[in-house]
C-alpha cells in the first residue's frame, strides 16, 4: 500500500491521505521516493514482477529517471528479469526495434541482437547470464506476445500475424493481446479468420473486454458500424480505462459521421493516457474533417511527437500545412514521410505534384515512379503500408 501511494509522487499532485504520510518532496518518513523503494525491493528479490511493472510505469511517465534507474540496477543488469523489464519499457515508449532485439536474444540466443538494442534508453548487458545465453526462453508465451505487439506497433503486419497465429495455436484459450491480433486481421482484410477468432473468443469468455473488441472489429469489417459501437461500448462497461476501446469507438463514430461523439471518445482516450498517439491522430483527423486545420495540425503534431517514425503522421501534417498555404513546410513534411517509407504512397504522390508545380520535372518523375512501385507492391502483398513497401532508402531513391 505504501508503494502504491508513493508511485504518484514523481508525476503530479498527491491525495490528502498520501500527503499525510509523505514529506514535502514526495518521500516517506525515511526520505525514500517511490523509485528508490521499488529499486530496493527489486534488488532484494529480482523475481518480483509487480515491482518491475510499477518501476516501468514511473520510467514511462518520466524518462529523465532512466539513467538513474539503470545505474541503480547495474548489479543485476545481466539478469533475465532486467531484460524482461527493458522489453516492457521499450514497448511502452515505442522503441520497438530495441525491444525486438532483446526478445530475439532471450528467445533465440542471438548474440548479435543485443548490440542493436543499446541505442537509446536502457543499456543492455553485453553478456547475459548463463540461464538465457542460448535462447533459454524459446518457449515463452509472454515474450512471443511482446514480440507480436512490437511488430504490430511498427506496422509489420506480416510478422505480427505470424507471431499472433503461433501464440493462438500454442494457447488456444488465450485472450490476452488477441484484441491486437484482431486489429491485424482487420488491416489485412482477413474477414474469415477474424470471424473464427470472434467465435472462439465468445466461446472462451464473452465477458472479457478483449472479446468485445474482437467482435466489434468483426462487425466493423462488415461495415455494420452501429453493431461495432455497441460492442466497443460493452468493452468500456467492463473496463472504463480500456484505451483501445475508446480509440476504436472514435474510429467508428467517424465512419458514422458523428464527429462530436468521435471527439469525445478520443479525448477520453488521451485523458487516460497521453501516450496514446492513435487517439491524438484520430482527433486530428476529426478536426480536419470539420475543416478546422489549425486544431488538426496541433493534434497531428502531438501524434508525430509520440510516434515520429510513422510516415502517416507526417503525411497528415503535410496535408494540413498545404491547406493553410504553408507550401514549403508542407513539402518538408512530405519529404520526411517519404524518408520514413511512405508505405501507402500518399506522400510520394503529393510530393510529385508539388515538384511538378515548381517545375522540377525530374524529381516529379522519380516521385511518380516510386508511387507506382508502391502501388504495385501493395497489390502484390495485399496489405497497404506493409513492411515490404517501406524501404529505408526510399527518400534517396526519390530525391536523387
PDB file of N, CA, C and O in Angstrom, residues 107-169:
ATOM      1  N   UNK A 107      14.969 -15.284 -26.665  1.00  0.00           N
ATOM      2  CA  UNK A 107      14.257 -16.448 -27.191  1.00  0.00           C
ATOM      3  C   UNK A 107      15.133 -17.344 -28.054  1.00  0.00           C
ATOM      4  O   UNK A 107      15.004 -18.561 -28.022  1.00  0.00           O
ATOM      5  N   UNK A 108      16.052 -16.729 -28.812  1.00  0.00           N
ATOM      6  CA  UNK A 108      16.801 -17.497 -29.802  1.00  0.00           C
ATOM      7  C   UNK A 108      18.294 -17.563 -29.539  1.00  0.00           C
ATOM      8  O   UNK A 108      19.017 -18.218 -30.291  1.00  0.00           O
ATOM      9  N   UNK A 109      18.758 -16.852 -28.508  1.00  0.00           N
ATOM     10  CA  UNK A 109      20.188 -16.851 -28.244  1.00  0.00           C
ATOM     11  C   UNK A 109      20.979 -16.125 -29.299  1.00  0.00           C
ATOM     12  O   UNK A 109      22.116 -16.469 -29.583  1.00  0.00           O
ATOM     13  N   UNK A 110      20.359 -15.095 -29.924  1.00  0.00           N
ATOM     14  CA  UNK A 110      21.020 -14.335 -30.988  1.00  0.00           C
ATOM     15  C   UNK A 110      21.988 -13.344 -30.364  1.00  0.00           C
ATOM     16  O   UNK A 110      21.614 -12.290 -29.885  1.00  0.00           O
ATOM     17  N   UNK A 111      23.278 -13.675 -30.363  1.00  0.00           N
ATOM     18  CA  UNK A 111      24.280 -12.870 -29.659  1.00  0.00           C
ATOM     19  C   UNK A 111      24.397 -11.477 -30.256  1.00  0.00           C
ATOM     20  O   UNK A 111      24.621 -10.497 -29.558  1.00  0.00           O
ATOM     21  N   UNK A 112      24.232 -11.344 -31.563  1.00  0.00           N
ATOM     22  CA  UNK A 112      24.392 -10.046 -32.216  1.00  0.00           C
ATOM     23  C   UNK A 112      23.216  -9.109 -31.971  1.00  0.00           C
ATOM     24  O   UNK A 112      23.295  -7.926 -32.237  1.00  0.00           O
ATOM     25  N   UNK A 113      22.116  -9.648 -31.466  1.00  0.00           N
ATOM     26  CA  UNK A 113      20.910  -8.833 -31.314  1.00  0.00           C
ATOM     27  C   UNK A 113      21.066  -7.762 -30.250  1.00  0.00           C
ATOM     28  O   UNK A 113      20.511  -6.680 -30.362  1.00  0.00           O
ATOM     29  N   UNK A 114      21.855  -8.061 -29.197  1.00  0.00           N
ATOM     30  CA  UNK A 114      21.940  -7.099 -28.103  1.00  0.00           C
ATOM     31  C   UNK A 114      22.650  -5.828 -28.497  1.00  0.00           C
ATOM     32  O   UNK A 114      22.424  -4.775 -27.916  1.00  0.00           O
ATOM     33  N   UNK A 115      23.536  -5.896 -29.471  1.00  0.00           N
ATOM     34  CA  UNK A 115      24.236  -4.687 -29.903  1.00  0.00           C
ATOM     35  C   UNK A 115      23.262  -3.687 -30.482  1.00  0.00           C
ATOM     36  O   UNK A 115      23.417  -2.478 -30.321  1.00  0.00           O
ATOM     37  N   UNK A 116      22.220  -4.184 -31.157  1.00  0.00           N
ATOM     38  CA  UNK A 116      21.239  -3.293 -31.755  1.00  0.00           C
ATOM     39  C   UNK A 116      20.372  -2.630 -30.700  1.00  0.00           C
ATOM     40  O   UNK A 116      19.804  -1.575 -30.933  1.00  0.00           O
ATOM     41  N   UNK A 117      20.257  -3.259 -29.539  1.00  0.00           N
ATOM     42  CA  UNK A 117      19.344  -2.770 -28.510  1.00  0.00           C
ATOM     43  C   UNK A 117      19.976  -1.724 -27.616  1.00  0.00           C
ATOM     44  O   UNK A 117      19.329  -1.237 -26.697  1.00  0.00           O
ATOM     45  N   UNK A 118      21.239  -1.381 -27.856  1.00  0.00           N
ATOM     46  CA  UNK A 118      21.926  -0.464 -26.957  1.00  0.00           C
ATOM     47  C   UNK A 118      21.816   0.986 -27.373  1.00  0.00           C
ATOM     48  O   UNK A 118      22.440   1.846 -26.794  1.00  0.00           O
ATOM     49  N   UNK A 119      21.002   1.278 -28.399  1.00  0.00           N
ATOM     50  CA  UNK A 119      20.891   2.650 -28.885  1.00  0.00           C
ATOM     51  C   UNK A 119      19.720   3.359 -28.228  1.00  0.00           C
ATOM     52  O   UNK A 119      18.584   3.182 -28.604  1.00  0.00           O
ATOM     53  N   UNK A 120      19.998   4.117 -27.179  1.00  0.00           N
ATOM     54  CA  UNK A 120      18.948   4.890 -26.507  1.00  0.00           C
ATOM     55  C   UNK A 120      18.302   4.104 -25.400  1.00  0.00           C
ATOM     56  O   UNK A 120      18.224   2.887 -25.415  1.00  0.00           O
ATOM     57  N   UNK A 121      17.835   4.846 -24.380  1.00  0.00           N
ATOM     58  CA  UNK A 121      17.142   4.203 -23.272  1.00  0.00           C
ATOM     59  C   UNK A 121      18.100   3.422 -22.407  1.00  0.00           C
ATOM     60  O   UNK A 121      19.230   3.816 -22.154  1.00  0.00           O
ATOM     61  N   UNK A 122      17.690   2.251 -21.914  1.00  0.00           N
ATOM     62  CA  UNK A 122      18.497   1.451 -21.025  1.00  0.00           C
ATOM     63  C   UNK A 122      19.564   0.707 -21.793  1.00  0.00           C
ATOM     64  O   UNK A 122      19.323   0.177 -22.879  1.00  0.00           O
ATOM     65  N   UNK A 123      20.754   0.655 -21.207  1.00  0.00           N
ATOM     66  CA  UNK A 123      21.823  -0.124 -21.814  1.00  0.00           C
ATOM     67  C   UNK A 123      21.575  -1.602 -21.532  1.00  0.00           C
ATOM     68  O   UNK A 123      21.132  -1.976 -20.458  1.00  0.00           O
ATOM     69  N   UNK A 124      21.917  -2.439 -22.507  1.00  0.00           N
ATOM     70  CA  UNK A 124      21.728  -3.874 -22.369  1.00  0.00           C
ATOM     71  C   UNK A 124      23.083  -4.528 -22.178  1.00  0.00           C
ATOM     72  O   UNK A 124      24.043  -4.205 -22.868  1.00  0.00           O
ATOM     73  N   UNK A 125      23.163  -5.446 -21.240  1.00  0.00           N
ATOM     74  CA  UNK A 125      24.432  -6.094 -20.937  1.00  0.00           C
ATOM     75  C   UNK A 125      24.970  -6.818 -22.155  1.00  0.00           C
ATOM     76  O   UNK A 125      24.230  -7.453 -22.898  1.00  0.00           O
ATOM     77  N   UNK A 126      26.290  -6.709 -22.364  1.00  0.00           N
ATOM     78  CA  UNK A 126      26.891  -7.396 -23.497  1.00  0.00           C
ATOM     79  C   UNK A 126      26.819  -8.907 -23.336  1.00  0.00           C
ATOM     80  O   UNK A 126      26.735  -9.646 -24.304  1.00  0.00           O
ATOM     81  N   UNK A 127      26.866  -9.383 -22.081  1.00  0.00           N
ATOM     82  CA  UNK A 127      26.806 -10.821 -21.826  1.00  0.00           C
ATOM     83  C   UNK A 127      25.652 -11.098 -20.882  1.00  0.00           C
ATOM     84  O   UNK A 127      25.597 -10.561 -19.774  1.00  0.00           O
ATOM     85  N   UNK A 128      24.766 -11.953 -21.305  1.00  0.00           N
ATOM     86  CA  UNK A 128      23.639 -12.336 -20.475  1.00  0.00           C
ATOM     87  C   UNK A 128      24.092 -13.422 -19.500  1.00  0.00           C
ATOM     88  O   UNK A 128      25.121 -14.058 -19.659  1.00  0.00           O
ATOM     89  N   UNK A 129      23.269 -13.632 -18.468  1.00  0.00           N
ATOM     90  CA  UNK A 129      23.530 -14.740 -17.563  1.00  0.00           C
ATOM     91  C   UNK A 129      23.430 -16.058 -18.320  1.00  0.00           C
ATOM     92  O   UNK A 129      22.774 -16.165 -19.351  1.00  0.00           O
ATOM     93  N   UNK A 130      24.054 -17.093 -17.771  1.00  0.00           N
ATOM     94  CA  UNK A 130      24.067 -18.391 -18.439  1.00  0.00           C
ATOM     95  C   UNK A 130      22.668 -18.943 -18.679  1.00  0.00           C
ATOM     96  O   UNK A 130      22.428 -19.689 -19.622  1.00  0.00           O
ATOM     97  N   UNK A 131      21.715 -18.540 -17.813  1.00  0.00           N
ATOM     98  CA  UNK A 131      20.359 -19.086 -17.911  1.00  0.00           C
ATOM     99  C   UNK A 131      19.692 -18.748 -19.236  1.00  0.00           C
ATOM    100  O   UNK A 131      18.870 -19.499 -19.729  1.00  0.00           O
ATOM    101  N   UNK A 132      20.075 -17.604 -19.826  1.00  0.00           N
ATOM    102  CA  UNK A 132      19.432 -17.227 -21.074  1.00  0.00           C
ATOM    103  C   UNK A 132      20.443 -16.992 -22.199  1.00  0.00           C
ATOM    104  O   UNK A 132      20.163 -16.304 -23.151  1.00  0.00           O
ATOM    105  N   UNK A 133      21.628 -17.598 -22.083  1.00  0.00           N
ATOM    106  CA  UNK A 133      22.658 -17.382 -23.089  1.00  0.00           C
ATOM    107  C   UNK A 133      22.350 -18.106 -24.397  1.00  0.00           C
ATOM    108  O   UNK A 133      22.788 -17.701 -25.450  1.00  0.00           O
ATOM    109  N   UNK A 134      21.604 -19.166 -24.336  1.00  0.00           N
ATOM    110  CA  UNK A 134      21.353 -19.964 -25.529  1.00  0.00           C
ATOM    111  C   UNK A 134      19.873 -20.049 -25.854  1.00  0.00           C
ATOM    112  O   UNK A 134      19.370 -21.096 -26.267  1.00  0.00           O
ATOM    113  N   UNK A 135      19.168 -18.960 -25.683  1.00  0.00           N
ATOM    114  CA  UNK A 135      17.749 -18.977 -26.006  1.00  0.00           C
ATOM    115  C   UNK A 135      16.929 -19.764 -25.001  1.00  0.00           C
ATOM    116  O   UNK A 135      16.088 -20.587 -25.375  1.00  0.00           O
ATOM    117  N   UNK A 136      17.173 -19.530 -23.727  1.00  0.00           N
ATOM    118  CA  UNK A 136      16.507 -20.284 -22.662  1.00  0.00           C
ATOM    119  C   UNK A 136      14.992 -20.092 -22.710  1.00  0.00           C
ATOM    120  O   UNK A 136      14.238 -20.971 -22.314  1.00  0.00           O
ATOM    121  N   UNK A 137      14.537 -18.925 -23.210  1.00  0.00           N
ATOM    122  CA  UNK A 137      13.111 -18.601 -23.181  1.00  0.00           C
ATOM    123  C   UNK A 137      12.446 -18.795 -24.541  1.00  0.00           C
ATOM    124  O   UNK A 137      11.513 -18.090 -24.889  1.00  0.00           O
ATOM    125  N   UNK A 138      12.927 -19.769 -25.284  1.00  0.00           N
ATOM    126  CA  UNK A 138      12.391 -20.002 -26.616  1.00  0.00           C
ATOM    127  C   UNK A 138      10.920 -20.390 -26.578  1.00  0.00           C
ATOM    128  O   UNK A 138      10.169 -20.135 -27.529  1.00  0.00           O
ATOM    129  N   UNK A 139      10.433 -20.964 -25.478  1.00  0.00           N
ATOM    130  CA  UNK A 139       9.044 -21.376 -25.358  1.00  0.00           C
ATOM    131  C   UNK A 139       8.194 -20.375 -24.575  1.00  0.00           C
ATOM    132  O   UNK A 139       7.066 -20.690 -24.195  1.00  0.00           O
ATOM    133  N   UNK A 140       8.706 -19.185 -24.325  1.00  0.00           N
ATOM    134  CA  UNK A 140       7.984 -18.208 -23.513  1.00  0.00           C
ATOM    135  C   UNK A 140       6.838 -17.568 -24.299  1.00  0.00           C
ATOM    136  O   UNK A 140       7.068 -16.868 -25.291  1.00  0.00           O
ATOM    137  N   UNK A 141       5.612 -17.811 -23.851  1.00  0.00           N
ATOM    138  CA  UNK A 141       4.452 -17.187 -24.495  1.00  0.00           C
ATOM    139  C   UNK A 141       4.447 -15.680 -24.266  1.00  0.00           C
ATOM    140  O   UNK A 141       4.020 -14.920 -25.137  1.00  0.00           O
ATOM    141  N   UNK A 142       4.930 -15.261 -23.098  1.00  0.00           N
ATOM    142  CA  UNK A 142       4.961 -13.818 -22.808  1.00  0.00           C
ATOM    143  C   UNK A 142       5.857 -13.096 -23.804  1.00  0.00           C
ATOM    144  O   UNK A 142       5.474 -12.068 -24.370  1.00  0.00           O
ATOM    145  N   UNK A 143       7.053 -13.630 -24.039  1.00  0.00           N
ATOM    146  CA  UNK A 143       7.968 -12.974 -24.970  1.00  0.00           C
ATOM    147  C   UNK A 143       7.417 -12.988 -26.390  1.00  0.00           C
ATOM    148  O   UNK A 143       7.570 -12.021 -27.132  1.00  0.00           O
ATOM    149  N   UNK A 144       6.762 -14.080 -26.758  1.00  0.00           N
ATOM    150  CA  UNK A 144       6.184 -14.130 -28.107  1.00  0.00           C
ATOM    151  C   UNK A 144       5.066 -13.109 -28.266  1.00  0.00           C
ATOM    152  O   UNK A 144       4.940 -12.471 -29.314  1.00  0.00           O
ATOM    153  N   UNK A 145       4.278 -12.910 -27.214  1.00  0.00           N
ATOM    154  CA  UNK A 145       3.214 -11.897 -27.277  1.00  0.00           C
ATOM    155  C   UNK A 145       3.808 -10.499 -27.365  1.00  0.00           C
ATOM    156  O   UNK A 145       3.307  -9.644 -28.110  1.00  0.00           O
ATOM    157  N   UNK A 146       4.887 -10.250 -26.622  1.00  0.00           N
ATOM    158  CA  UNK A 146       5.543  -8.941 -26.687  1.00  0.00           C
ATOM    159  C   UNK A 146       6.165  -8.708 -28.056  1.00  0.00           C
ATOM    160  O   UNK A 146       6.148  -7.594 -28.577  1.00  0.00           O
ATOM    161  N   UNK A 147       6.719  -9.778 -28.642  1.00  0.00           N
ATOM    162  CA  UNK A 147       7.308  -9.659 -29.970  1.00  0.00           C
ATOM    163  C   UNK A 147       6.228  -9.347 -31.003  1.00  0.00           C
ATOM    164  O   UNK A 147       6.413  -8.499 -31.889  1.00  0.00           O
ATOM    165  N   UNK A 148       5.090 -10.013 -30.871  1.00  0.00           N
ATOM    166  CA  UNK A 148       3.978  -9.742 -31.788  1.00  0.00           C
ATOM    167  C   UNK A 148       3.492  -8.308 -31.646  1.00  0.00           C
ATOM    168  O   UNK A 148       3.220  -7.629 -32.643  1.00  0.00           O
ATOM    169  N   UNK A 149       3.398  -7.811 -30.412  1.00  0.00           N
ATOM    170  CA  UNK A 149       2.945  -6.442 -30.182  1.00  0.00           C
ATOM    171  C   UNK A 149       3.948  -5.431 -30.736  1.00  0.00           C
ATOM    172  O   UNK A 149       3.555  -4.382 -31.266  1.00  0.00           O
ATOM    173  N   UNK A 150       5.243  -5.740 -30.604  1.00  0.00           N
ATOM    174  CA  UNK A 150       6.268  -4.829 -31.132  1.00  0.00           C
ATOM    175  C   UNK A 150       6.181  -4.740 -32.653  1.00  0.00           C
ATOM    176  O   UNK A 150       6.241  -3.653 -33.238  1.00  0.00           O
ATOM    177  N   UNK A 151       6.016  -5.885 -33.318  1.00  0.00           N
ATOM    178  CA  UNK A 151       5.869  -5.875 -34.776  1.00  0.00           C
ATOM    179  C   UNK A 151       4.574  -5.168 -35.192  1.00  0.00           C
ATOM    180  O   UNK A 151       4.538  -4.455 -36.200  1.00  0.00           O
ATOM    181  N   UNK A 152       3.534  -5.352 -34.413  1.00  0.00           N
ATOM    182  CA  UNK A 152       2.263  -4.680 -34.705  1.00  0.00           C
ATOM    183  C   UNK A 152       2.411  -3.172 -34.620  1.00  0.00           C
ATOM    184  O   UNK A 152       1.894  -2.426 -35.459  1.00  0.00           O
ATOM    185  N   UNK A 153       3.170  -2.709 -33.629  1.00  0.00           N
ATOM    186  CA  UNK A 153       3.317  -1.268 -33.427  1.00  0.00           C
ATOM    187  C   UNK A 153       4.159  -0.617 -34.506  1.00  0.00           C
ATOM    188  O   UNK A 153       3.968   0.565 -34.813  1.00  0.00           O
ATOM    189  N   UNK A 154       5.096  -1.372 -35.102  1.00  0.00           N
ATOM    190  CA  UNK A 154       5.890  -0.816 -36.209  1.00  0.00           C
ATOM    191  C   UNK A 154       5.229  -1.097 -37.556  1.00  0.00           C
ATOM    192  O   UNK A 154       5.820  -0.863 -38.609  1.00  0.00           O
ATOM    193  N   UNK A 155       3.998  -1.642 -37.511  1.00  0.00           N
ATOM    194  CA  UNK A 155       3.180  -1.877 -38.701  1.00  0.00           C
ATOM    195  C   UNK A 155       3.781  -2.927 -39.637  1.00  0.00           C
ATOM    196  O   UNK A 155       3.529  -2.914 -40.828  1.00  0.00           O
ATOM    197  N   UNK A 156       4.552  -3.845 -39.058  1.00  0.00           N
ATOM    198  CA  UNK A 156       4.992  -5.016 -39.812  1.00  0.00           C
ATOM    199  C   UNK A 156       3.936  -6.093 -39.580  1.00  0.00           C
ATOM    200  O   UNK A 156       4.110  -7.015 -38.775  1.00  0.00           O
ATOM    201  N   UNK A 157       2.822  -5.964 -40.299  1.00  0.00           N
ATOM    202  CA  UNK A 157       1.664  -6.797 -40.018  1.00  0.00           C
ATOM    203  C   UNK A 157       1.893  -8.266 -40.380  1.00  0.00           C
ATOM    204  O   UNK A 157       1.301  -9.157 -39.753  1.00  0.00           O
ATOM    205  N   UNK A 158       2.737  -8.538 -41.343  1.00  0.00           N
ATOM    206  CA  UNK A 158       3.006  -9.928 -41.706  1.00  0.00           C
ATOM    207  C   UNK A 158       3.712 -10.664 -40.562  1.00  0.00           C
ATOM    208  O   UNK A 158       3.320 -11.776 -40.192  1.00  0.00           O
ATOM    209  N   UNK A 159       4.744 -10.031 -39.998  1.00  0.00           N
ATOM    210  CA  UNK A 159       5.461 -10.652 -38.873  1.00  0.00           C
ATOM    211  C   UNK A 159       4.572 -10.737 -37.643  1.00  0.00           C
ATOM    212  O   UNK A 159       4.578 -11.737 -36.921  1.00  0.00           O
ATOM    213  N   UNK A 160       3.807  -9.678 -37.394  1.00  0.00           N
ATOM    214  CA  UNK A 160       2.887  -9.689 -36.254  1.00  0.00           C
ATOM    215  C   UNK A 160       1.866 -10.808 -36.388  1.00  0.00           C
ATOM    216  O   UNK A 160       1.581 -11.541 -35.423  1.00  0.00           O
ATOM    217  N   UNK A 161       1.326 -10.963 -37.596  1.00  0.00           N
ATOM    218  CA  UNK A 161       0.344 -12.020 -37.843  1.00  0.00           C
ATOM    219  C   UNK A 161       0.950 -13.395 -37.590  1.00  0.00           C
ATOM    220  O   UNK A 161       0.316 -14.270 -36.974  1.00  0.00           O
ATOM    221  N   UNK A 162       2.168 -13.587 -38.022  1.00  0.00           N
ATOM    222  CA  UNK A 162       2.844 -14.875 -37.840  1.00  0.00           C
ATOM    223  C   UNK A 162       2.981 -15.215 -36.357  1.00  0.00           C
ATOM    224  O   UNK A 162       2.696 -16.345 -35.931  1.00  0.00           O
ATOM    225  N   UNK A 163       3.400 -14.230 -35.546  1.00  0.00           N
ATOM    226  CA  UNK A 163       3.607 -14.494 -34.121  1.00  0.00           C
ATOM    227  C   UNK A 163       2.285 -14.620 -33.373  1.00  0.00           C
ATOM    228  O   UNK A 163       2.164 -15.448 -32.461  1.00  0.00           O
ATOM    229  N   UNK A 164       1.298 -13.818 -33.719  1.00  0.00           N
ATOM    230  CA  UNK A 164      -0.009 -13.952 -33.075  1.00  0.00           C
ATOM    231  C   UNK A 164      -0.625 -15.318 -33.390  1.00  0.00           C
ATOM    232  O   UNK A 164      -1.231 -15.952 -32.525  1.00  0.00           O
ATOM    233  N   UNK A 165      -0.450 -15.765 -34.625  1.00  0.00           N
ATOM    234  CA  UNK A 165      -1.014 -17.055 -35.021  1.00  0.00           C
ATOM    235  C   UNK A 165      -0.351 -18.193 -34.256  1.00  0.00           C
ATOM    236  O   UNK A 165      -1.034 -19.110 -33.757  1.00  0.00           O
ATOM    237  N   UNK A 166       0.978 -18.123 -34.126  1.00  0.00           N
ATOM    238  CA  UNK A 166       1.697 -19.145 -33.358  1.00  0.00           C
ATOM    239  C   UNK A 166       1.275 -19.120 -31.897  1.00  0.00           C
ATOM    240  O   UNK A 166       1.136 -20.170 -31.247  1.00  0.00           O
ATOM    241  N   UNK A 167       1.039 -17.918 -31.374  1.00  0.00           N
ATOM    242  CA  UNK A 167       0.617 -17.783 -29.980  1.00  0.00           C
ATOM    243  C   UNK A 167      -0.769 -18.383 -29.774  1.00  0.00           C
ATOM    244  O   UNK A 167      -1.028 -19.073 -28.776  1.00  0.00           O
ATOM    245  N   UNK A 168      -1.673 -18.142 -30.721  1.00  0.00           N
ATOM    246  CA  UNK A 168      -3.029 -18.685 -30.609  1.00  0.00           C
ATOM    247  C   UNK A 168      -3.023 -20.204 -30.727  1.00  0.00           C
ATOM    248  O   UNK A 168      -3.819 -20.885 -30.064  1.00  0.00           O
ATOM    249  N   UNK A 169      -2.136 -20.748 -31.544  1.00  0.00           N
ATOM    250  CA  UNK A 169      -2.047 -22.202 -31.671  1.00  0.00           C
ATOM    251  C   UNK A 169      -1.446 -22.828 -30.417  1.00  0.00           C
ATOM    252  O   UNK A 169      -1.857 -23.917 -30.001  1.00  0.00           O
TER     253      UNK A 169
END
